[in-house]
C-alpha cells in the first residue's frame, strides 16, 4: 500500500505544504479543503470518515473544519489549527488511508475556488527598503530617499477590507481626480493604473486588548497568500497629501486563493537585511529570532514574466508588523489581514510595480514583442506566482493571483 502523499503529491503541493482553500465541487455546497498535488481534500468529509478511528480529530477541531471557509478555524486559534495541520499531515502520509483520502477529495480542475476567509480589518505596510527608496527618488529627488521614520517603525495605513477580492475577479479601471499640469485636477479614468506585488498575511485567534509581542506574533499568523494591491498612481498622487491614499488604492486588492500555512514556511525562514538603527523594544526580534521569508515571486503580464520580486529583501518582518499594529492597544480579530507592501529587490527585474519598472513612465519597459510598457492598459492580465523552499529540498507553491483590467465604467 502507498500513502496519499506518495500517490498524489506534485512539485510545490506535497505534504510539506497542504495549503487551505474554500471550494465548491461541481456547483455543490462550499466546503473547506486542503490541496495535495492536484487533489482538493474535503476536510469536513475526511474528519467525519475518521471520527470513530484512532486518528479522529477532537470535536472542536472537527467542527472548525466542517465549514465553508477558514473563518471557524481562524477563530479557534493557534492550538486548534496546529492540531488540524498535524492530523492532516499524518493522514496524507498514512499507508492505510490512501483510499479514504481519494474518496474525500476532488480533482483541482473540477472545483471552483471561493474567497477563503472573511476579511475583518485590513492594514497595508511599506516594508521593502528597495521599493520605498525607489519611490522616494522618483517623488522627492531633492531629498533623502527614505523619510526619517522609515527604519524606526514599519510604515503602514489602515485600509478598506471590503475591497479585498479573490483572484480571478476582473478589475474595472478606477476613476477619480487626477493632477493637472496647470494645478487644476481633472476627473476621469486613471491613466497610471499599476500593481503592487505583495505578500498577504491572514491572522487568527483573538487579542482584544492588543499588544501582541513580536515573540508571540507567530501564534496569530495563520497563513500567507500572494497579494496584488492595485494602485491608481495618478489618483493616489493627488489625494495622498496630507492623510495618505484612499480612492487610488481602495477600488480593489486581489489575493490568491490557496492559503499557505505559516507553519509550512519554517524552511523558508531567513535573516532579514541587517538593521541599521536600534529598534524600539517592542520591535526587537533578536531574542526570539527574526522571521524573514525566502519567497520568490513572479509578475506575469499577459503570460510574460516581467519581474521576480524577492521577499527575502523585506526590511520589516511579519511578526514585527503584527507587533506594530497592536502596540497601541488595537485588538486583533480572526480574519484580520495585512499586506507587506510592494516587494522589490535591488535589480530592475526585481521591482514589484510598473511605477518602478518604468521609472514613473520615464523609462518604458520593453516587452518580448518589442512594444513599450509603462502603466496598465485595458484588457491586460496580471498574474502573480510564488514559491518558497520547503523541508528536505521540497518546494512550497502559492498558486496564482490573477486579475484582468476592464475599461472604466461610463457612469
Short mmCIF file of C-alpha atoms in Angstrom, two decimals:
data_model
loop_
_atom_site.label_atom_id
_atom_site.label_comp_id
_atom_site.label_asym_id
_atom_site.label_seq_id
_atom_site.Cartn_x
_atom_site.Cartn_y
_atom_site.Cartn_z
CA UNK A 1 0.00 0.00 0.00
CA UNK A 2 1.10 3.58 -0.60
CA UNK A 3 0.12 6.80 1.12
CA UNK A 4 -1.92 9.58 -0.45
CA UNK A 5 1.19 11.75 -0.27
CA UNK A 6 3.10 9.27 -2.39
CA UNK A 7 0.25 8.86 -4.88
CA UNK A 8 -0.86 12.45 -5.34
CA UNK A 9 1.90 14.88 -4.34
CA UNK A 10 3.28 17.20 -7.04
CA UNK A 11 6.03 19.80 -7.08
CA UNK A 12 5.00 22.60 -4.74
CA UNK A 13 2.00 20.77 -3.32
CA UNK A 14 3.35 17.89 -1.30
CA UNK A 15 2.65 17.02 2.35
CA UNK A 16 5.06 19.78 3.38
CA UNK A 17 2.60 22.42 2.16
CA UNK A 18 -1.09 21.40 2.24
CA UNK A 19 -2.50 24.90 1.62
CA UNK A 20 -6.11 25.61 2.53
CA UNK A 21 -8.93 26.85 0.32
CA UNK A 22 -12.68 27.31 0.23
CA UNK A 23 -14.09 25.40 -2.74
CA UNK A 24 -17.19 24.12 -4.43
CA UNK A 25 -17.08 20.88 -6.42
CA UNK A 26 -19.31 20.98 -9.46
CA UNK A 27 -21.73 23.55 -8.10
CA UNK A 28 -22.26 21.67 -4.84
CA UNK A 29 -22.08 23.21 -1.39
CA UNK A 30 -18.97 25.19 -0.49
CA UNK A 31 -16.58 23.49 1.89
CA UNK A 32 -13.12 23.92 3.44
CA UNK A 33 -10.33 21.97 1.78
CA UNK A 34 -6.60 21.44 1.58
CA UNK A 35 -4.53 20.75 -1.51
CA UNK A 36 -2.33 17.71 -2.05
CA UNK A 37 -0.90 17.68 -5.55
CA UNK A 38 -3.81 18.16 -7.92
CA UNK A 39 -6.42 16.96 -5.42
CA UNK A 40 -8.55 19.15 -3.12
CA UNK A 41 -9.33 17.30 0.11
CA UNK A 42 -12.72 17.98 1.69
CA UNK A 43 -11.61 18.37 5.33
CA UNK A 44 -15.09 18.05 6.81
CA UNK A 45 -15.70 14.81 4.92
CA UNK A 46 -12.31 13.44 5.98
CA UNK A 47 -12.97 14.34 9.61
CA UNK A 48 -16.31 12.52 9.51
CA UNK A 49 -14.76 9.43 7.90
CA UNK A 50 -12.15 9.24 10.67
CA UNK A 51 -14.26 10.30 13.65
CA UNK A 52 -14.52 6.78 15.05
CA UNK A 53 -10.91 5.84 14.37
CA UNK A 54 -7.74 6.36 16.44
CA UNK A 55 -6.91 9.21 14.02
CA UNK A 56 -10.03 11.20 14.87
CA UNK A 57 -9.97 14.94 15.45
CA UNK A 58 -11.36 16.42 18.66
CA UNK A 59 -14.97 17.59 18.47
CA UNK A 60 -13.91 21.27 18.44
CA UNK A 61 -11.39 20.74 15.65
CA UNK A 62 -13.87 18.66 13.64
CA UNK A 63 -16.42 21.46 13.90
CA UNK A 64 -13.82 24.04 12.81
CA UNK A 65 -13.01 22.19 9.56
CA UNK A 66 -16.59 21.18 8.72
CA UNK A 67 -17.46 24.62 7.37
CA UNK A 68 -17.40 26.59 4.13
CA UNK A 69 -14.17 28.52 4.72
CA UNK A 70 -11.41 29.30 7.20
CA UNK A 71 -13.44 31.55 9.50
CA UNK A 72 -14.13 28.97 12.20
CA UNK A 73 -10.56 27.65 12.15
CA UNK A 74 -9.16 31.18 12.46
CA UNK A 75 -11.48 31.83 15.41
CA UNK A 76 -10.48 28.57 17.08
CA UNK A 77 -6.90 29.79 17.43
CA UNK A 78 -3.35 28.56 17.12
CA UNK A 79 -3.68 25.41 19.25
CA UNK A 80 -6.57 24.06 17.20
CA UNK A 81 -5.16 24.91 13.77
CA UNK A 82 -1.81 23.35 14.79
CA UNK A 83 -3.67 20.18 15.79
CA UNK A 84 -5.57 20.14 12.48
CA UNK A 85 -2.36 20.52 10.48
CA UNK A 86 -0.65 17.69 12.39
CA UNK A 87 -3.72 15.48 11.87
CA UNK A 88 -3.79 16.22 8.15
CA UNK A 89 -0.06 15.57 7.67
CA UNK A 90 -0.41 12.26 9.47
CA UNK A 91 -3.45 11.30 7.39
CA UNK A 92 -1.89 12.01 3.98
CA UNK A 93 1.25 10.11 4.96
CA UNK A 94 -0.57 7.03 6.32
CA UNK A 95 -0.41 3.99 4.04
CA UNK A 96 -3.78 2.78 5.31
CA UNK A 97 -5.73 5.94 4.44
CA UNK A 98 -4.93 6.43 0.77
CA UNK A 99 -8.34 5.19 -0.39
CA UNK A 100 -10.13 7.32 2.19
CA UNK A 101 -8.24 10.43 1.07
CA UNK A 102 -9.10 9.74 -2.55
CA UNK A 103 -12.79 9.29 -1.73
CA UNK A 104 -12.82 12.58 0.21
CA UNK A 105 -11.08 14.63 -2.47
CA UNK A 106 -11.70 16.12 -5.90
CA UNK A 107 -9.50 16.95 -8.88
CA UNK A 108 -8.39 20.58 -8.67
CA UNK A 109 -9.54 21.20 -12.23
CA UNK A 110 -13.08 20.15 -11.24
CA UNK A 111 -13.58 22.61 -8.38
CA UNK A 112 -14.41 26.30 -8.12
CA UNK A 113 -12.39 28.30 -5.59
CA UNK A 114 -14.05 30.91 -3.38
CA UNK A 115 -12.83 33.63 -1.04
CA UNK A 116 -11.01 31.60 1.64
CA UNK A 117 -11.98 33.74 4.66
CA UNK A 118 -13.94 36.81 5.68
CA UNK A 119 -11.65 39.82 5.90
CA UNK A 120 -12.09 41.65 9.21
CA UNK A 121 -9.65 44.58 9.26
CA UNK A 122 -7.01 45.29 6.63
CA UNK A 123 -3.66 47.05 7.04
CA UNK A 124 -1.16 47.72 4.27
CA UNK A 125 2.53 48.16 5.04
CA UNK A 126 5.54 49.58 3.23
CA UNK A 127 8.17 47.05 4.30
CA UNK A 128 10.55 46.95 1.31
CA UNK A 129 13.51 49.34 1.56
CA UNK A 130 14.18 48.99 -2.18
CA UNK A 131 10.61 49.95 -3.05
CA UNK A 132 10.45 52.82 -0.57
CA UNK A 133 13.81 54.14 -1.77
CA UNK A 134 12.78 53.94 -5.44
CA UNK A 135 9.56 55.83 -4.75
CA UNK A 136 11.46 58.42 -2.71
CA UNK A 137 13.96 59.01 -5.54
CA UNK A 138 11.13 59.49 -8.04
CA UNK A 139 8.85 61.66 -5.92
CA UNK A 140 11.40 63.54 -3.78
CA UNK A 141 14.55 63.81 -5.93
CA UNK A 142 15.97 66.66 -3.83
CA UNK A 143 15.64 64.79 -0.52
CA UNK A 144 16.93 61.59 1.02
CA UNK A 145 15.02 58.63 -0.50
CA UNK A 146 13.79 57.36 2.88
CA UNK A 147 11.95 59.60 5.32
CA UNK A 148 13.42 59.73 8.86
CA UNK A 149 10.86 57.38 10.40
CA UNK A 150 11.21 54.55 7.89
CA UNK A 151 13.87 52.47 9.67
CA UNK A 152 12.40 53.07 13.11
CA UNK A 153 8.95 51.60 12.51
CA UNK A 154 7.02 49.64 9.86
CA UNK A 155 5.15 52.36 7.99
CA UNK A 156 1.56 51.37 7.21
CA UNK A 157 -2.00 52.55 6.90
CA UNK A 158 -5.46 51.22 7.72
CA UNK A 159 -7.20 50.04 4.55
CA UNK A 160 -10.67 49.10 3.30
CA UNK A 161 -11.40 45.43 4.00
CA UNK A 162 -14.43 45.24 1.72
CA UNK A 163 -12.36 45.71 -1.43
CA UNK A 164 -10.05 42.75 -0.80
CA UNK A 165 -11.23 40.46 -3.61
CA UNK A 166 -10.48 36.92 -4.82
CA UNK A 167 -8.05 36.10 -7.58
CA UNK A 168 -9.79 35.98 -10.93
CA UNK A 169 -12.07 38.94 -10.24
CA UNK A 170 -11.84 41.37 -13.15
CA UNK A 171 -10.83 44.90 -12.19
CA UNK A 172 -12.60 47.95 -13.65
CA UNK A 173 -10.24 50.86 -14.21
CA UNK A 174 -10.94 53.27 -11.33
CA UNK A 175 -11.94 56.90 -11.71
CA UNK A 176 -11.01 59.90 -9.63
CA UNK A 177 -9.34 63.28 -9.57
CA UNK A 178 -6.02 63.33 -11.41
CA UNK A 179 -3.36 66.06 -11.11
CA UNK A 180 -3.18 68.54 -13.98
CA UNK A 181 -0.18 70.43 -15.35
CA UNK A 182 -1.84 73.75 -14.52
CA UNK A 183 -2.59 72.72 -10.94
CA UNK A 184 -6.26 72.12 -11.69
CA UNK A 185 -7.26 68.44 -11.34
CA UNK A 186 -9.37 66.62 -13.91
CA UNK A 187 -11.85 63.84 -13.21
CA UNK A 188 -11.74 60.62 -15.18
CA UNK A 189 -10.29 57.11 -15.50
CA UNK A 190 -6.82 56.54 -14.07
CA UNK A 191 -4.10 56.97 -16.66
CA UNK A 192 -1.49 55.33 -14.45
CA UNK A 193 -3.04 52.07 -13.28
CA UNK A 194 -0.48 49.87 -11.57
CA UNK A 195 0.10 46.77 -9.49
CA UNK A 196 1.81 46.17 -6.18
CA UNK A 197 3.23 42.66 -5.85
CA UNK A 198 2.97 41.85 -2.14
CA UNK A 199 2.63 39.08 0.39
CA UNK A 200 -0.59 38.96 2.41
CA UNK A 201 -0.81 37.59 5.96
CA UNK A 202 -4.03 36.16 7.45
CA UNK A 203 -4.41 36.43 11.22
CA UNK A 204 -6.34 34.24 13.63
CA UNK A 205 -7.06 33.95 17.31
CA UNK A 206 -8.05 36.98 19.36
CA UNK A 207 -6.17 39.67 21.25
CA UNK A 208 -8.92 42.13 22.26
CA UNK A 209 -6.55 44.37 24.22
CA UNK A 210 -3.84 44.33 21.57
CA UNK A 211 -0.14 44.48 22.41
CA UNK A 212 0.83 41.17 20.82
CA UNK A 213 4.58 40.83 21.32
CA UNK A 214 6.94 40.08 18.48
CA UNK A 215 7.73 36.78 20.25
CA UNK A 216 4.04 35.74 20.28
CA UNK A 217 3.09 37.16 16.88
CA UNK A 218 3.62 33.89 15.01
CA UNK A 219 0.85 32.34 17.12
CA UNK A 220 -1.57 34.71 15.38
CA UNK A 221 -0.28 34.39 11.80
CA UNK A 222 -2.31 31.60 10.24
CA UNK A 223 -1.20 31.75 6.63
CA UNK A 224 0.29 33.60 3.69
CA UNK A 225 -1.13 34.47 0.27
CA UNK A 226 0.05 36.39 -2.78
CA UNK A 227 -1.45 39.86 -2.82
CA UNK A 228 -1.84 42.42 -5.62
CA UNK A 229 -2.76 45.79 -4.14
CA UNK A 230 -3.79 47.50 -7.39
CA UNK A 231 -2.90 51.20 -7.41
CA UNK A 232 -4.05 54.20 -9.45
CA UNK A 233 -0.86 56.24 -9.24
CA UNK A 234 -2.25 59.49 -10.61
CA UNK A 235 -5.32 59.49 -8.36
CA UNK A 236 -3.10 58.46 -5.44
CA UNK A 237 -0.61 61.29 -6.16
CA UNK A 238 -3.32 63.95 -5.99
CA UNK A 239 -5.16 62.72 -2.90
CA UNK A 240 -2.49 61.34 -0.58
CA UNK A 241 -1.30 64.63 0.97
CA UNK A 242 -1.70 65.03 3.94
CA UNK A 243 -3.59 61.92 5.09
CA UNK A 244 -2.47 59.23 2.67
CA UNK A 245 -4.01 57.21 -0.19
CA UNK A 246 -7.70 56.42 -0.41
CA UNK A 247 -9.54 56.12 -3.75
CA UNK A 248 -6.29 55.39 -5.58
CA UNK A 249 -5.97 52.18 -3.53
CA UNK A 250 -9.40 51.17 -2.24
CA UNK A 251 -11.03 50.06 -5.51
CA UNK A 252 -9.55 46.51 -5.42
CA UNK A 253 -6.84 44.38 -3.82
CA UNK A 254 -6.60 40.78 -5.09
CA UNK A 255 -5.49 37.74 -3.11
CA UNK A 256 -4.52 34.24 -4.19
CA UNK A 257 -6.97 31.54 -3.10
CA UNK A 258 -4.70 28.80 -1.74
CA UNK A 259 -3.61 29.84 1.77
CA UNK A 260 -0.13 28.54 2.64
CA UNK A 261 0.07 27.77 6.38
CA UNK A 262 2.65 29.91 8.16
CA UNK A 263 3.89 26.68 9.76
CA UNK A 264 4.73 25.34 6.28
CA UNK A 265 7.34 28.09 5.87
CA UNK A 266 9.79 27.04 8.59
CA UNK A 267 12.37 26.00 5.95
CA UNK A 268 11.94 29.38 4.23
CA UNK A 269 12.83 31.30 7.38
CA UNK A 270 15.89 33.53 6.94
CA UNK A 271 17.62 36.54 8.45
CA UNK A 272 16.20 39.82 7.14
CA UNK A 273 18.52 42.62 5.98
CA UNK A 274 20.87 43.98 8.64
CA UNK A 275 19.32 46.53 11.00
CA UNK A 276 20.94 49.94 10.79
CA UNK A 277 19.03 51.56 13.67
CA UNK A 278 18.46 50.43 17.24
CA UNK A 279 14.95 49.05 17.37
CA UNK A 280 12.34 50.06 19.93
CA UNK A 281 11.93 47.23 22.46
CA UNK A 282 8.54 46.15 21.07
CA UNK A 283 10.10 45.64 17.59
CA UNK A 284 13.32 43.98 18.75
CA UNK A 285 13.20 40.45 17.33
CA UNK A 286 16.77 39.49 18.20
CA UNK A 287 15.88 37.43 21.31
CA UNK A 288 13.26 35.29 19.52
CA UNK A 289 14.98 35.21 16.12
CA UNK A 290 13.85 37.15 13.04
CA UNK A 291 11.22 35.73 10.70
CA UNK A 292 12.32 36.89 7.26
CA UNK A 293 10.91 34.69 4.49
CA UNK A 294 12.70 33.44 1.37
CA UNK A 295 9.74 33.66 -1.00
CA UNK A 296 10.36 34.44 -4.67
CA UNK A 297 7.52 35.97 -6.62
CA UNK A 298 6.91 36.30 -10.34
CA UNK A 299 4.95 39.07 -12.05
CA UNK A 300 3.47 37.96 -15.37
CA UNK A 301 1.89 40.40 -17.83
CA UNK A 302 -0.28 38.53 -20.34
CA UNK A 303 1.83 35.44 -19.63
CA UNK A 304 5.24 37.16 -19.94
CA UNK A 305 7.37 37.29 -16.80
CA UNK A 306 8.43 40.91 -16.33
CA UNK A 307 9.76 40.79 -12.74
CA UNK A 308 10.81 38.42 -9.96
CA UNK A 309 10.46 40.30 -6.64
CA UNK A 310 12.32 38.56 -3.76
CA UNK A 311 10.57 38.72 -0.38
CA UNK A 312 13.84 37.87 1.37
CA UNK A 313 14.81 41.54 0.92
CA UNK A 314 11.91 42.88 3.04
CA UNK A 315 13.37 45.02 5.83
CA UNK A 316 10.46 44.51 8.23
CA UNK A 317 9.20 41.02 9.10
CA UNK A 318 5.64 39.77 9.54
CA UNK A 319 5.94 39.36 13.36
CA UNK A 320 7.25 42.92 13.62
CA UNK A 321 4.28 44.16 11.61
CA UNK A 322 1.87 42.31 13.94
CA UNK A 323 3.61 43.79 16.99
CA UNK A 324 3.43 47.27 15.49
CA UNK A 325 -0.26 47.10 14.56
CA UNK A 326 -1.20 46.13 18.14
CA UNK A 327 1.26 48.04 20.35
CA UNK A 328 -1.15 50.97 20.74
CA UNK A 329 -3.85 48.69 22.14
CA UNK A 330 -5.63 47.96 18.87
CA UNK A 331 -7.07 44.48 19.18
CA UNK A 332 -6.77 41.56 16.79
CA UNK A 333 -9.79 39.65 15.46
CA UNK A 334 -9.96 36.42 13.50
CA UNK A 335 -9.71 37.33 9.81
CA UNK A 336 -7.59 40.42 10.25
CA UNK A 337 -5.30 40.78 7.26
CA UNK A 338 -2.23 42.78 6.33
CA UNK A 339 -0.09 43.26 3.24
CA UNK A 340 3.68 43.58 3.22
CA UNK A 341 3.69 46.48 0.78
CA UNK A 342 5.31 46.20 -2.62
CA UNK A 343 8.14 43.68 -2.71
CA UNK A 344 11.11 44.95 -4.72
CA UNK A 345 14.72 43.81 -4.96
CA UNK A 346 17.81 45.85 -5.85
CA UNK A 347 17.77 44.94 -9.57
CA UNK A 348 15.42 46.35 -12.19
CA UNK A 349 13.89 42.96 -12.97
CA UNK A 350 13.10 42.52 -9.26
CA UNK A 351 10.80 45.53 -8.96
CA UNK A 352 7.23 44.74 -7.90
CA UNK A 353 5.39 47.62 -9.60
CA UNK A 354 5.21 49.17 -13.05
CA UNK A 355 5.86 52.51 -11.38
CA UNK A 356 9.37 51.22 -10.66
CA UNK A 357 9.79 49.03 -13.75
CA UNK A 358 9.15 52.05 -15.99
CA UNK A 359 10.61 54.58 -13.52
CA UNK A 360 7.41 56.57 -13.38
CA UNK A 361 6.93 56.28 -17.14
CA UNK A 362 10.29 57.90 -17.97
CA UNK A 363 11.98 54.59 -18.85
CA UNK A 364 9.37 52.35 -20.53
CA UNK A 365 9.72 48.62 -20.11
CA UNK A 366 10.33 46.78 -23.39
CA UNK A 367 8.29 43.60 -23.74
CA UNK A 368 9.20 40.49 -25.74
CA UNK A 369 7.11 41.60 -28.71
CA UNK A 370 9.08 44.87 -28.88
CA UNK A 371 6.29 47.08 -27.52
CA UNK A 372 6.88 49.61 -24.74
CA UNK A 373 5.11 49.32 -21.39
CA UNK A 374 4.58 51.97 -18.71
CA UNK A 375 1.26 51.52 -16.90
CA UNK A 376 -1.54 49.01 -17.41
CA UNK A 377 -3.79 49.08 -20.46
CA UNK A 378 -7.38 47.82 -20.63
CA UNK A 379 -7.56 44.11 -21.41
CA UNK A 380 -4.20 43.23 -19.91
CA UNK A 381 -3.95 40.42 -17.38
CA UNK A 382 -1.53 40.41 -14.45
CA UNK A 383 -0.68 37.17 -12.63
CA UNK A 384 1.43 36.79 -9.51
CA UNK A 385 3.10 33.47 -8.74
CA UNK A 386 5.32 32.46 -5.84
CA UNK A 387 7.45 29.67 -4.42
CA UNK A 388 9.46 29.08 -1.26
CA UNK A 389 11.91 26.40 -0.19
CA UNK A 390 10.40 23.56 1.82
CA UNK A 391 11.99 20.92 4.06
CA UNK A 392 14.30 18.33 2.52
CA UNK A 393 14.72 20.20 -0.75
CA UNK A 394 10.98 20.37 -1.45
CA UNK A 395 9.15 23.40 -2.81
CA UNK A 396 6.19 25.28 -1.36
CA UNK A 397 3.80 26.58 -4.03
CA UNK A 398 1.46 29.55 -3.62
CA UNK A 399 -0.88 29.17 -6.55
CA UNK A 400 -1.71 32.29 -8.56
CA UNK A 401 -3.17 35.74 -8.01
CA UNK A 402 -4.73 36.99 -11.24
CA UNK A 403 -6.71 39.98 -12.43
CA UNK A 404 -7.69 41.42 -15.83
CA UNK A 405 -8.24 45.13 -16.40
CA UNK A 406 -11.63 46.23 -17.72
CA UNK A 407 -12.42 49.69 -19.09
CA UNK A 408 -13.72 52.27 -16.62
CA UNK A 409 -17.47 52.37 -16.13
CA UNK A 410 -19.35 55.08 -18.05
CA UNK A 411 -21.34 56.31 -15.08
#
